[in-house]
JSON list of N, CA and C in Angstrom, two decimals:
[
{"chain": "A", "resi": 811, "resn": "MET", "atom": "N", "xyz": [104.66, 106.97, 104.13]},
{"chain": "A", "resi": 811, "resn": "MET", "atom": "CA", "xyz": [105.54, 106.51, 105.51]},
{"chain": "A", "resi": 811, "resn": "MET", "atom": "C", "xyz": [105.74, 107.21, 107.09]},
{"chain": "A", "resi": 812, "resn": "GLU", "atom": "N", "xyz": [106.17, 107.05, 107.90]},
{"chain": "A", "resi": 812, "resn": "GLU", "atom": "CA", "xyz": [105.94, 107.77, 108.72]},
{"chain": "A", "resi": 812, "resn": "GLU", "atom": "C", "xyz": [106.75, 106.90, 109.30]},
{"chain": "A", "resi": 813, "resn": "PRO", "atom": "N", "xyz": [107.89, 108.23, 109.41]},
{"chain": "A", "resi": 813, "resn": "PRO", "atom": "CA", "xyz": [109.58, 107.70, 110.07]},
{"chain": "A", "resi": 813, "resn": "PRO", "atom": "C", "xyz": [109.04, 108.40, 111.58]},
{"chain": "A", "resi": 814, "resn": "GLU", "atom": "N", "xyz": [107.79, 109.20, 111.95]},
{"chain": "A", "resi": 814, "resn": "GLU", "atom": "CA", "xyz": [107.62, 110.18, 113.00]},
{"chain": "A", "resi": 814, "resn": "GLU", "atom": "C", "xyz": [107.19, 109.03, 114.17]},
{"chain": "A", "resi": 815, "resn": "ASN", "atom": "N", "xyz": [106.68, 107.38, 113.91]},
{"chain": "A", "resi": 815, "resn": "ASN", "atom": "CA", "xyz": [105.78, 106.88, 114.57]},
{"chain": "A", "resi": 815, "resn": "ASN", "atom": "C", "xyz": [106.22, 105.83, 115.16]},
{"chain": "A", "resi": 816, "resn": "GLU", "atom": "N", "xyz": [105.82, 106.18, 116.88]},
{"chain": "A", "resi": 816, "resn": "GLU", "atom": "CA", "xyz": [106.37, 106.36, 118.35]},
{"chain": "A", "resi": 816, "resn": "GLU", "atom": "C", "xyz": [106.84, 104.92, 118.37]},
{"chain": "A", "resi": 817, "resn": "PHE", "atom": "N", "xyz": [105.51, 103.75, 117.48]},
{"chain": "A", "resi": 817, "resn": "PHE", "atom": "CA", "xyz": [105.83, 101.99, 118.29]},
{"chain": "A", "resi": 817, "resn": "PHE", "atom": "C", "xyz": [106.66, 101.70, 116.51]},
{"chain": "A", "resi": 818, "resn": "ASP", "atom": "N", "xyz": [106.53, 102.49, 115.21]},
{"chain": "A", "resi": 818, "resn": "ASP", "atom": "CA", "xyz": [107.47, 101.43, 114.22]},
{"chain": "A", "resi": 818, "resn": "ASP", "atom": "C", "xyz": [107.82, 102.94, 112.52]},
{"chain": "A", "resi": 819, "resn": "LYS", "atom": "N", "xyz": [109.06, 103.21, 112.80]},
{"chain": "A", "resi": 819, "resn": "LYS", "atom": "CA", "xyz": [109.92, 104.30, 112.27]},
{"chain": "A", "resi": 819, "resn": "LYS", "atom": "C", "xyz": [109.72, 103.92, 110.82]},
{"chain": "A", "resi": 820, "resn": "ASN", "atom": "N", "xyz": [109.02, 102.19, 110.17]},
{"chain": "A", "resi": 820, "resn": "ASN", "atom": "CA", "xyz": [109.46, 102.32, 109.10]},
{"chain": "A", "resi": 820, "resn": "ASN", "atom": "C", "xyz": [107.56, 101.78, 109.12]},
{"chain": "A", "resi": 821, "resn": "ALA", "atom": "N", "xyz": [106.76, 102.36, 110.24]},
{"chain": "A", "resi": 821, "resn": "ALA", "atom": "CA", "xyz": [105.48, 102.54, 109.21]},
{"chain": "A", "resi": 821, "resn": "ALA", "atom": "C", "xyz": [104.73, 102.79, 107.93]},
{"chain": "A", "resi": 822, "resn": "ILE", "atom": "N", "xyz": [104.38, 102.84, 107.02]},
{"chain": "A", "resi": 822, "resn": "ILE", "atom": "CA", "xyz": [103.54, 103.02, 105.96]},
{"chain": "A", "resi": 822, "resn": "ILE", "atom": "C", "xyz": [101.75, 103.31, 106.90]},
{"chain": "A", "resi": 823, "resn": "LYS", "atom": "N", "xyz": [100.89, 104.71, 106.75]},
{"chain": "A", "resi": 823, "resn": "LYS", "atom": "CA", "xyz": [99.86, 104.30, 106.63]},
{"chain": "A", "resi": 823, "resn": "LYS", "atom": "C", "xyz": [99.16, 103.49, 104.93]},
{"chain": "A", "resi": 824, "resn": "VAL", "atom": "N", "xyz": [98.37, 103.38, 104.92]},
{"chain": "A", "resi": 824, "resn": "VAL", "atom": "CA", "xyz": [97.31, 102.52, 104.33]},
{"chain": "A", "resi": 824, "resn": "VAL", "atom": "C", "xyz": [95.60, 103.49, 103.83]},
{"chain": "A", "resi": 825, "resn": "ILE", "atom": "N", "xyz": [95.62, 104.01, 102.98]},
{"chain": "A", "resi": 825, "resn": "ILE", "atom": "CA", "xyz": [94.41, 106.11, 102.72]},
{"chain": "A", "resi": 825, "resn": "ILE", "atom": "C", "xyz": [94.38, 104.98, 101.78]},
{"chain": "A", "resi": 826, "resn": "ALA", "atom": "N", "xyz": [92.49, 105.50, 102.25]},
{"chain": "A", "resi": 826, "resn": "ALA", "atom": "CA", "xyz": [91.77, 104.86, 100.93]},
{"chain": "A", "resi": 826, "resn": "ALA", "atom": "C", "xyz": [90.77, 106.18, 100.01]},
{"chain": "A", "resi": 827, "resn": "ASN", "atom": "N", "xyz": [90.46, 106.52, 99.45]},
{"chain": "A", "resi": 827, "resn": "ASN", "atom": "CA", "xyz": [89.38, 107.34, 98.37]},
{"chain": "A", "resi": 827, "resn": "ASN", "atom": "C", "xyz": [88.23, 106.69, 98.19]},
{"chain": "A", "resi": 828, "resn": "ILE", "atom": "N", "xyz": [87.09, 106.73, 99.81]},
{"chain": "A", "resi": 828, "resn": "ILE", "atom": "CA", "xyz": [85.99, 106.28, 99.14]},
{"chain": "A", "resi": 828, "resn": "ILE", "atom": "C", "xyz": [85.47, 107.20, 99.16]},
{"chain": "A", "resi": 829, "resn": "ASN", "atom": "N", "xyz": [84.56, 107.64, 98.10]},
{"chain": "A", "resi": 829, "resn": "ASN", "atom": "CA", "xyz": [83.68, 108.61, 97.96]},
{"chain": "A", "resi": 829, "resn": "ASN", "atom": "C", "xyz": [84.05, 109.48, 97.56]},
{"chain": "A", "resi": 830, "resn": "GLY", "atom": "N", "xyz": [85.62, 110.11, 97.11]},
{"chain": "A", "resi": 830, "resn": "GLY", "atom": "CA", "xyz": [85.65, 111.42, 96.97]},
{"chain": "A", "resi": 830, "resn": "GLY", "atom": "C", "xyz": [86.49, 112.01, 97.78]},
{"chain": "A", "resi": 831, "resn": "ASN", "atom": "N", "xyz": [85.73, 110.66, 99.76]},
{"chain": "A", "resi": 831, "resn": "ASN", "atom": "CA", "xyz": [87.01, 111.05, 101.13]},
{"chain": "A", "resi": 831, "resn": "ASN", "atom": "C", "xyz": [87.98, 110.04, 101.35]},
{"chain": "A", "resi": 832, "resn": "ILE", "atom": "N", "xyz": [89.30, 111.04, 101.94]},
{"chain": "A", "resi": 832, "resn": "ILE", "atom": "CA", "xyz": [90.60, 110.13, 102.28]},
{"chain": "A", "resi": 832, "resn": "ILE", "atom": "C", "xyz": [90.09, 110.22, 103.63]},
{"chain": "A", "resi": 833, "resn": "HIS", "atom": "N", "xyz": [90.68, 108.46, 104.02]},
{"chain": "A", "resi": 833, "resn": "HIS", "atom": "CA", "xyz": [90.59, 107.77, 104.36]},
{"chain": "A", "resi": 833, "resn": "HIS", "atom": "C", "xyz": [91.48, 106.73, 105.23]},
{"chain": "A", "resi": 834, "resn": "HIS", "atom": "N", "xyz": [92.49, 107.67, 106.82]},
{"chain": "A", "resi": 834, "resn": "HIS", "atom": "CA", "xyz": [93.42, 106.17, 107.35]},
{"chain": "A", "resi": 834, "resn": "HIS", "atom": "C", "xyz": [92.53, 104.91, 107.50]},
{"chain": "A", "resi": 835, "resn": "ILE", "atom": "N", "xyz": [92.74, 103.63, 106.63]},
{"chain": "A", "resi": 835, "resn": "ILE", "atom": "CA", "xyz": [92.71, 102.86, 107.36]},
{"chain": "A", "resi": 835, "resn": "ILE", "atom": "C", "xyz": [93.03, 102.18, 107.69]},
{"chain": "A", "resi": 836, "resn": "GLY", "atom": "N", "xyz": [94.46, 102.29, 108.23]},
{"chain": "A", "resi": 836, "resn": "GLY", "atom": "CA", "xyz": [95.87, 101.50, 108.08]},
{"chain": "A", "resi": 836, "resn": "GLY", "atom": "C", "xyz": [97.04, 101.47, 108.67]},
{"chain": "A", "resi": 837, "resn": "HIS", "atom": "N", "xyz": [97.78, 100.03, 108.57]},
{"chain": "A", "resi": 837, "resn": "HIS", "atom": "CA", "xyz": [98.93, 100.75, 107.96]},
{"chain": "A", "resi": 837, "resn": "HIS", "atom": "C", "xyz": [99.79, 98.93, 107.37]},
{"chain": "A", "resi": 838, "resn": "VAL", "atom": "N", "xyz": [100.28, 98.74, 106.76]},
{"chain": "A", "resi": 838, "resn": "VAL", "atom": "CA", "xyz": [101.34, 97.84, 105.50]},
{"chain": "A", "resi": 838, "resn": "VAL", "atom": "C", "xyz": [101.47, 96.67, 107.30]},
{"chain": "A", "resi": 839, "resn": "PRO", "atom": "N", "xyz": [101.29, 95.95, 107.06]},
{"chain": "A", "resi": 839, "resn": "PRO", "atom": "CA", "xyz": [102.30, 95.05, 108.00]},
{"chain": "A", "resi": 839, "resn": "PRO", "atom": "C", "xyz": [103.54, 95.03, 108.10]},
{"chain": "A", "resi": 840, "resn": "LYS", "atom": "N", "xyz": [103.94, 94.77, 109.08]},
{"chain": "A", "resi": 840, "resn": "LYS", "atom": "CA", "xyz": [105.19, 95.05, 110.63]},
{"chain": "A", "resi": 840, "resn": "LYS", "atom": "C", "xyz": [106.36, 94.15, 108.78]},
{"chain": "A", "resi": 841, "resn": "LYS", "atom": "N", "xyz": [105.79, 93.34, 109.43]},
{"chain": "A", "resi": 841, "resn": "LYS", "atom": "CA", "xyz": [107.00, 91.98, 108.15]},
{"chain": "A", "resi": 841, "resn": "LYS", "atom": "C", "xyz": [106.64, 93.03, 106.65]},
{"chain": "A", "resi": 842, "resn": "GLU", "atom": "N", "xyz": [105.79, 93.17, 106.64]},
{"chain": "A", "resi": 842, "resn": "GLU", "atom": "CA", "xyz": [106.14, 93.86, 105.32]},
{"chain": "A", "resi": 842, "resn": "GLU", "atom": "C", "xyz": [106.82, 95.03, 104.55]},
{"chain": "A", "resi": 843, "resn": "ASN", "atom": "N", "xyz": [106.33, 95.87, 106.42]},
{"chain": "A", "resi": 843, "resn": "ASN", "atom": "CA", "xyz": [106.90, 97.61, 105.70]},
{"chain": "A", "resi": 843, "resn": "ASN", "atom": "C", "xyz": [109.02, 98.00, 105.36]},
{"chain": "A", "resi": 844, "resn": "VAL", "atom": "N", "xyz": [109.90, 97.59, 105.27]},
{"chain": "A", "resi": 844, "resn": "VAL", "atom": "CA", "xyz": [110.86, 97.36, 105.26]},
{"chain": "A", "resi": 844, "resn": "VAL", "atom": "C", "xyz": [110.30, 97.53, 103.45]},
{"chain": "A", "resi": 845, "resn": "TYR", "atom": "N", "xyz": [110.02, 96.41, 101.96]},
{"chain": "A", "resi": 845, "resn": "TYR", "atom": "CA", "xyz": [109.69, 95.67, 102.12]},
{"chain": "A", "resi": 845, "resn": "TYR", "atom": "C", "xyz": [109.52, 97.17, 100.91]},
{"chain": "A", "resi": 846, "resn": "VAL", "atom": "N", "xyz": [108.32, 97.05, 101.18]},
{"chain": "A", "resi": 846, "resn": "VAL", "atom": "CA", "xyz": [107.12, 97.83, 100.83]},
{"chain": "A", "resi": 846, "resn": "VAL", "atom": "C", "xyz": [107.78, 99.40, 100.72]},
{"chain": "A", "resi": 847, "resn": "GLY", "atom": "N", "xyz": [108.43, 100.06, 101.91]},
{"chain": "A", "resi": 847, "resn": "GLY", "atom": "CA", "xyz": [108.76, 101.01, 101.60]},
{"chain": "A", "resi": 847, "resn": "GLY", "atom": "C", "xyz": [110.26, 101.02, 101.04]},
{"chain": "A", "resi": 848, "resn": "ASN", "atom": "N", "xyz": [111.19, 100.22, 100.43]},
{"chain": "A", "resi": 848, "resn": "ASN", "atom": "CA", "xyz": [111.87, 100.63, 99.03]},
{"chain": "A", "resi": 848, "resn": "ASN", "atom": "C", "xyz": [111.12, 100.89, 98.08]},
{"chain": "A", "resi": 849, "resn": "LEU", "atom": "N", "xyz": [110.03, 99.96, 97.89]},
{"chain": "A", "resi": 849, "resn": "LEU", "atom": "CA", "xyz": [110.30, 100.52, 97.32]},
{"chain": "A", "resi": 849, "resn": "LEU", "atom": "C", "xyz": [109.52, 101.52, 96.13]},
{"chain": "A", "resi": 850, "resn": "ILE", "atom": "N", "xyz": [108.22, 102.84, 97.14]},
{"chain": "A", "resi": 850, "resn": "ILE", "atom": "CA", "xyz": [108.40, 103.70, 97.58]},
{"chain": "A", "resi": 850, "resn": "ILE", "atom": "C", "xyz": [109.59, 104.42, 97.55]},
{"chain": "A", "resi": 851, "resn": "LYS", "atom": "N", "xyz": [110.86, 104.43, 98.49]},
{"chain": "A", "resi": 851, "resn": "LYS", "atom": "CA", "xyz": [111.53, 105.27, 98.26]},
{"chain": "A", "resi": 851, "resn": "LYS", "atom": "C", "xyz": [112.00, 105.43, 96.79]},
{"chain": "A", "resi": 852, "resn": "GLU", "atom": "N", "xyz": [112.06, 104.14, 95.98]},
{"chain": "A", "resi": 852, "resn": "GLU", "atom": "CA", "xyz": [112.43, 103.77, 94.82]},
{"chain": "A", "resi": 852, "resn": "GLU", "atom": "C", "xyz": [111.89, 104.00, 93.85]},
{"chain": "A", "resi": 853, "resn": "ASN", "atom": "N", "xyz": [110.70, 105.11, 94.30]},
{"chain": "A", "resi": 853, "resn": "ASN", "atom": "CA", "xyz": [109.48, 104.63, 92.80]},
{"chain": "A", "resi": 853, "resn": "ASN", "atom": "C", "xyz": [108.66, 104.18, 92.09]},
{"chain": "A", "resi": 854, "resn": "ALA", "atom": "N", "xyz": [109.04, 102.77, 92.60]},
{"chain": "A", "resi": 854, "resn": "ALA", "atom": "CA", "xyz": [109.53, 100.78, 91.76]},
{"chain": "A", "resi": 854, "resn": "ALA", "atom": "C", "xyz": [107.51, 100.97, 91.52]},
{"chain": "A", "resi": 855, "resn": "ILE", "atom": "N", "xyz": [106.41, 101.12, 92.88]},
{"chain": "A", "resi": 855, "resn": "ILE", "atom": "CA", "xyz": [105.79, 101.26, 92.49]},
{"chain": "A", "resi": 855, "resn": "ILE", "atom": "C", "xyz": [104.39, 102.66, 92.16]},
{"chain": "A", "resi": 856, "resn": "ASP", "atom": "N", "xyz": [103.26, 102.03, 90.82]},
{"chain": "A", "resi": 856, "resn": "ASP", "atom": "CA", "xyz": [102.81, 102.94, 89.96]},
{"chain": "A", "resi": 856, "resn": "ASP", "atom": "C", "xyz": [101.45, 102.84, 91.20]},
{"chain": "A", "resi": 857, "resn": "TYR", "atom": "N", "xyz": [100.75, 102.23, 91.14]},
{"chain": "A", "resi": 857, "resn": "TYR", "atom": "CA", "xyz": [99.55, 101.92, 91.62]},
{"chain": "A", "resi": 857, "resn": "TYR", "atom": "C", "xyz": [99.04, 100.86, 92.45]},
{"chain": "A", "resi": 858, "resn": "ILE", "atom": "N", "xyz": [98.44, 100.33, 93.64]},
{"chain": "A", "resi": 858, "resn": "ILE", "atom": "CA", "xyz": [97.84, 99.45, 93.79]},
{"chain": "A", "resi": 858, "resn": "ILE", "atom": "C", "xyz": [96.32, 99.45, 93.87]},
{"chain": "A", "resi": 859, "resn": "ASN", "atom": "N", "xyz": [96.18, 98.79, 93.75]},
{"chain": "A", "resi": 859, "resn": "ASN", "atom": "CA", "xyz": [94.35, 98.57, 93.68]},
{"chain": "A", "resi": 859, "resn": "ASN", "atom": "C", "xyz": [93.73, 97.37, 94.69]},
{"chain": "A", "resi": 860, "resn": "ALA", "atom": "N", "xyz": [93.40, 98.08, 95.11]},
{"chain": "A", "resi": 860, "resn": "ALA", "atom": "CA", "xyz": [91.99, 96.27, 96.13]},
{"chain": "A", "resi": 860, "resn": "ALA", "atom": "C", "xyz": [91.55, 96.87, 97.23]},
{"chain": "A", "resi": 861, "resn": "GLU", "atom": "N", "xyz": [90.87, 95.31, 97.03]},
{"chain": "A", "resi": 861, "resn": "GLU", "atom": "CA", "xyz": [89.03, 95.70, 97.28]},
{"chain": "A", "resi": 861, "resn": "GLU", "atom": "C", "xyz": [89.70, 95.44, 99.60]},
{"chain": "A", "resi": 862, "resn": "VAL", "atom": "N", "xyz": [88.59, 95.59, 100.40]},
{"chain": "A", "resi": 862, "resn": "VAL", "atom": "CA", "xyz": [88.25, 95.54, 101.31]},
{"chain": "A", "resi": 862, "resn": "VAL", "atom": "C", "xyz": [88.06, 93.80, 101.52]},
{"chain": "A", "resi": 863, "resn": "TRP", "atom": "N", "xyz": [88.78, 93.33, 102.07]},
{"chain": "A", "resi": 863, "resn": "TRP", "atom": "CA", "xyz": [88.32, 91.30, 101.74]},
{"chain": "A", "resi": 863, "resn": "TRP", "atom": "C", "xyz": [87.45, 90.33, 103.04]},
{"chain": "A", "resi": 864, "resn": "TYR", "atom": "N", "xyz": [87.70, 92.15, 104.97]},
{"chain": "A", "resi": 864, "resn": "TYR", "atom": "CA", "xyz": [87.77, 91.17, 105.85]},
{"chain": "A", "resi": 864, "resn": "TYR", "atom": "C", "xyz": [87.35, 91.53, 106.36]},
{"chain": "A", "resi": 865, "resn": "VAL", "atom": "N", "xyz": [86.69, 92.54, 107.72]},
{"chain": "A", "resi": 865, "resn": "VAL", "atom": "CA", "xyz": [87.31, 93.88, 108.48]},
{"chain": "A", "resi": 865, "resn": "VAL", "atom": "C", "xyz": [86.61, 92.31, 109.41]},
{"chain": "A", "resi": 866, "resn": "ASN", "atom": "N", "xyz": [87.89, 92.87, 110.69]},
{"chain": "A", "resi": 866, "resn": "ASN", "atom": "CA", "xyz": [87.72, 92.35, 112.27]},
{"chain": "A", "resi": 866, "resn": "ASN", "atom": "C", "xyz": [87.87, 93.19, 113.04]},
{"chain": "A", "resi": 867, "resn": "THR", "atom": "N", "xyz": [85.93, 93.63, 113.54]},
{"chain": "A", "resi": 867, "resn": "THR", "atom": "CA", "xyz": [85.53, 94.28, 114.90]},
{"chain": "A", "resi": 867, "resn": "THR", "atom": "C", "xyz": [85.43, 93.68, 115.90]},
{"chain": "A", "resi": 868, "resn": "ASN", "atom": "N", "xyz": [86.11, 92.24, 116.94]},
{"chain": "A", "resi": 868, "resn": "ASN", "atom": "CA", "xyz": [85.74, 91.85, 117.23]},
{"chain": "A", "resi": 868, "resn": "ASN", "atom": "C", "xyz": [87.75, 92.23, 118.25]},
{"chain": "A", "resi": 869, "resn": "LEU", "atom": "N", "xyz": [88.29, 93.22, 118.52]},
{"chain": "A", "resi": 869, "resn": "LEU", "atom": "CA", "xyz": [89.27, 93.69, 119.00]},
{"chain": "A", "resi": 869, "resn": "LEU", "atom": "C", "xyz": [88.36, 95.51, 119.96]},
{"chain": "A", "resi": 870, "resn": "ASP", "atom": "N", "xyz": [89.33, 95.10, 121.41]},
{"chain": "A", "resi": 870, "resn": "ASP", "atom": "CA", "xyz": [89.21, 96.50, 121.76]},
{"chain": "A", "resi": 870, "resn": "ASP", "atom": "C", "xyz": [89.98, 97.72, 121.22]},
{"chain": "A", "resi": 871, "resn": "ASN", "atom": "N", "xyz": [88.94, 98.80, 121.43]},
{"chain": "A", "resi": 871, "resn": "ASN", "atom": "CA", "xyz": [88.77, 99.99, 120.71]},
{"chain": "A", "resi": 871, "resn": "ASN", "atom": "C", "xyz": [89.85, 100.11, 119.32]},
{"chain": "A", "resi": 872, "resn": "PHE", "atom": "N", "xyz": [89.48, 99.09, 118.25]},
{"chain": "A", "resi": 872, "resn": "PHE", "atom": "CA", "xyz": [89.93, 98.97, 117.47]},
{"chain": "A", "resi": 872, "resn": "PHE", "atom": "C", "xyz": [89.53, 98.28, 116.45]},
{"chain": "A", "resi": 873, "resn": "PHE", "atom": "N", "xyz": [89.41, 98.60, 114.85]},
{"chain": "A", "resi": 873, "resn": "PHE", "atom": "CA", "xyz": [88.86, 97.02, 114.45]},
{"chain": "A", "resi": 873, "resn": "PHE", "atom": "C", "xyz": [90.37, 96.64, 113.40]},
{"chain": "A", "resi": 874, "resn": "LYS", "atom": "N", "xyz": [90.50, 95.08, 112.86]},
{"chain": "A", "resi": 874, "resn": "LYS", "atom": "CA", "xyz": [91.38, 95.04, 111.81]},
{"chain": "A", "resi": 874, "resn": "LYS", "atom": "C", "xyz": [90.60, 95.05, 109.92]},
{"chain": "A", "resi": 875, "resn": "VAL", "atom": "N", "xyz": [91.15, 95.38, 108.77]},
{"chain": "A", "resi": 875, "resn": "VAL", "atom": "CA", "xyz": [90.59, 95.80, 107.62]},
{"chain": "A", "resi": 875, "resn": "VAL", "atom": "C", "xyz": [91.89, 94.65, 107.32]},
{"chain": "A", "resi": 876, "resn": "PHE", "atom": "N", "xyz": [91.62, 93.70, 106.34]},
{"chain": "A", "resi": 876, "resn": "PHE", "atom": "CA", "xyz": [92.25, 93.09, 105.54]},
{"chain": "A", "resi": 876, "resn": "PHE", "atom": "C", "xyz": [92.06, 93.59, 103.68]},
{"chain": "A", "resi": 877, "resn": "LEU", "atom": "N", "xyz": [92.69, 93.93, 103.45]},
{"chain": "A", "resi": 877, "resn": "LEU", "atom": "CA", "xyz": [92.53, 94.08, 101.72]},
{"chain": "A", "resi": 877, "resn": "LEU", "atom": "C", "xyz": [93.68, 92.72, 100.99]},
{"chain": "A", "resi": 878, "resn": "LEU", "atom": "N", "xyz": [92.46, 92.83, 100.55]},
{"chain": "A", "resi": 878, "resn": "LEU", "atom": "CA", "xyz": [92.92, 92.15, 99.00]},
{"chain": "A", "resi": 878, "resn": "LEU", "atom": "C", "xyz": [94.00, 92.64, 97.61]},
{"chain": "A", "resi": 879, "resn": "VAL", "atom": "N", "xyz": [95.01, 92.30, 97.84]},
{"chain": "A", "resi": 879, "resn": "VAL", "atom": "CA", "xyz": [94.82, 93.24, 96.24]},
{"chain": "A", "resi": 879, "resn": "VAL", "atom": "C", "xyz": [95.00, 92.48, 94.91]},
{"chain": "A", "resi": 880, "resn": "LEU", "atom": "N", "xyz": [94.31, 93.38, 94.10]},
{"chain": "A", "resi": 880, "resn": "LEU", "atom": "CA", "xyz": [94.20, 92.90, 93.45]},
{"chain": "A", "resi": 880, "resn": "LEU", "atom": "C", "xyz": [95.10, 92.92, 92.01]},
{"chain": "A", "resi": 881, "resn": "ASN", "atom": "N", "xyz": [95.80, 94.37, 92.17]},
{"chain": "A", "resi": 881, "resn": "ASN", "atom": "CA", "xyz": [96.91, 94.32, 91.15]},
{"chain": "A", "resi": 881, "resn": "ASN", "atom": "C", "xyz": [97.51, 95.57, 91.46]},
{"chain": "A", "resi": 882, "resn": "TRP", "atom": "N", "xyz": [99.01, 95.33, 91.16]},
{"chain": "A", "resi": 882, "resn": "TRP", "atom": "CA", "xyz": [99.43, 96.69, 91.14]},
{"chain": "A", "resi": 882, "resn": "TRP", "atom": "C", "xyz": [100.49, 96.67, 90.32]},
{"chain": "A", "resi": 883, "resn": "ALA", "atom": "N", "xyz": [101.59, 98.14, 90.38]},
{"chain": "A", "resi": 883, "resn": "ALA", "atom": "CA", "xyz": [102.14, 98.26, 88.46]},
{"chain": "A", "resi": 883, "resn": "ALA", "atom": "C", "xyz": [104.14, 98.82, 89.10]},
{"chain": "A", "resi": 884, "resn": "TYR", "atom": "N", "xyz": [104.76, 97.90, 88.81]},
{"chain": "A", "resi": 884, "resn": "TYR", "atom": "CA", "xyz": [105.76, 99.06, 88.36]},
{"chain": "A", "resi": 884, "resn": "TYR", "atom": "C", "xyz": [105.83, 100.25, 87.33]},
{"chain": "A", "resi": 885, "resn": "VAL", "atom": "N", "xyz": [106.68, 101.06, 88.43]},
{"chain": "A", "resi": 885, "resn": "VAL", "atom": "CA", "xyz": [106.96, 102.31, 87.45]},
{"chain": "A", "resi": 885, "resn": "VAL", "atom": "C", "xyz": [107.37, 101.52, 86.12]},
{"chain": "A", "resi": 886, "resn": "ALA", "atom": "N", "xyz": [107.53, 101.56, 84.80]},
{"chain": "A", "resi": 886, "resn": "ALA", "atom": "CA", "xyz": [108.06, 101.51, 83.93]},
{"chain": "A", "resi": 886, "resn": "ALA", "atom": "C", "xyz": [109.57, 101.75, 83.39]}
]
């Protein structure tokens, strides 16, 4: 989570491990980040498994990655 983020104090980075290299690939959408942040704070998420669904490169100075969440697990 990124409480120091100047645009959104509830921002949550999305980090990907691609072939052993760590990449910041985006953020959880603003409309979902409070809910997901609360799950993280409560240690309620064990893992999230996702794959890249679509990449929009038609944007100025950035691109948008859409992930398809395949499954995730709550901590029991």
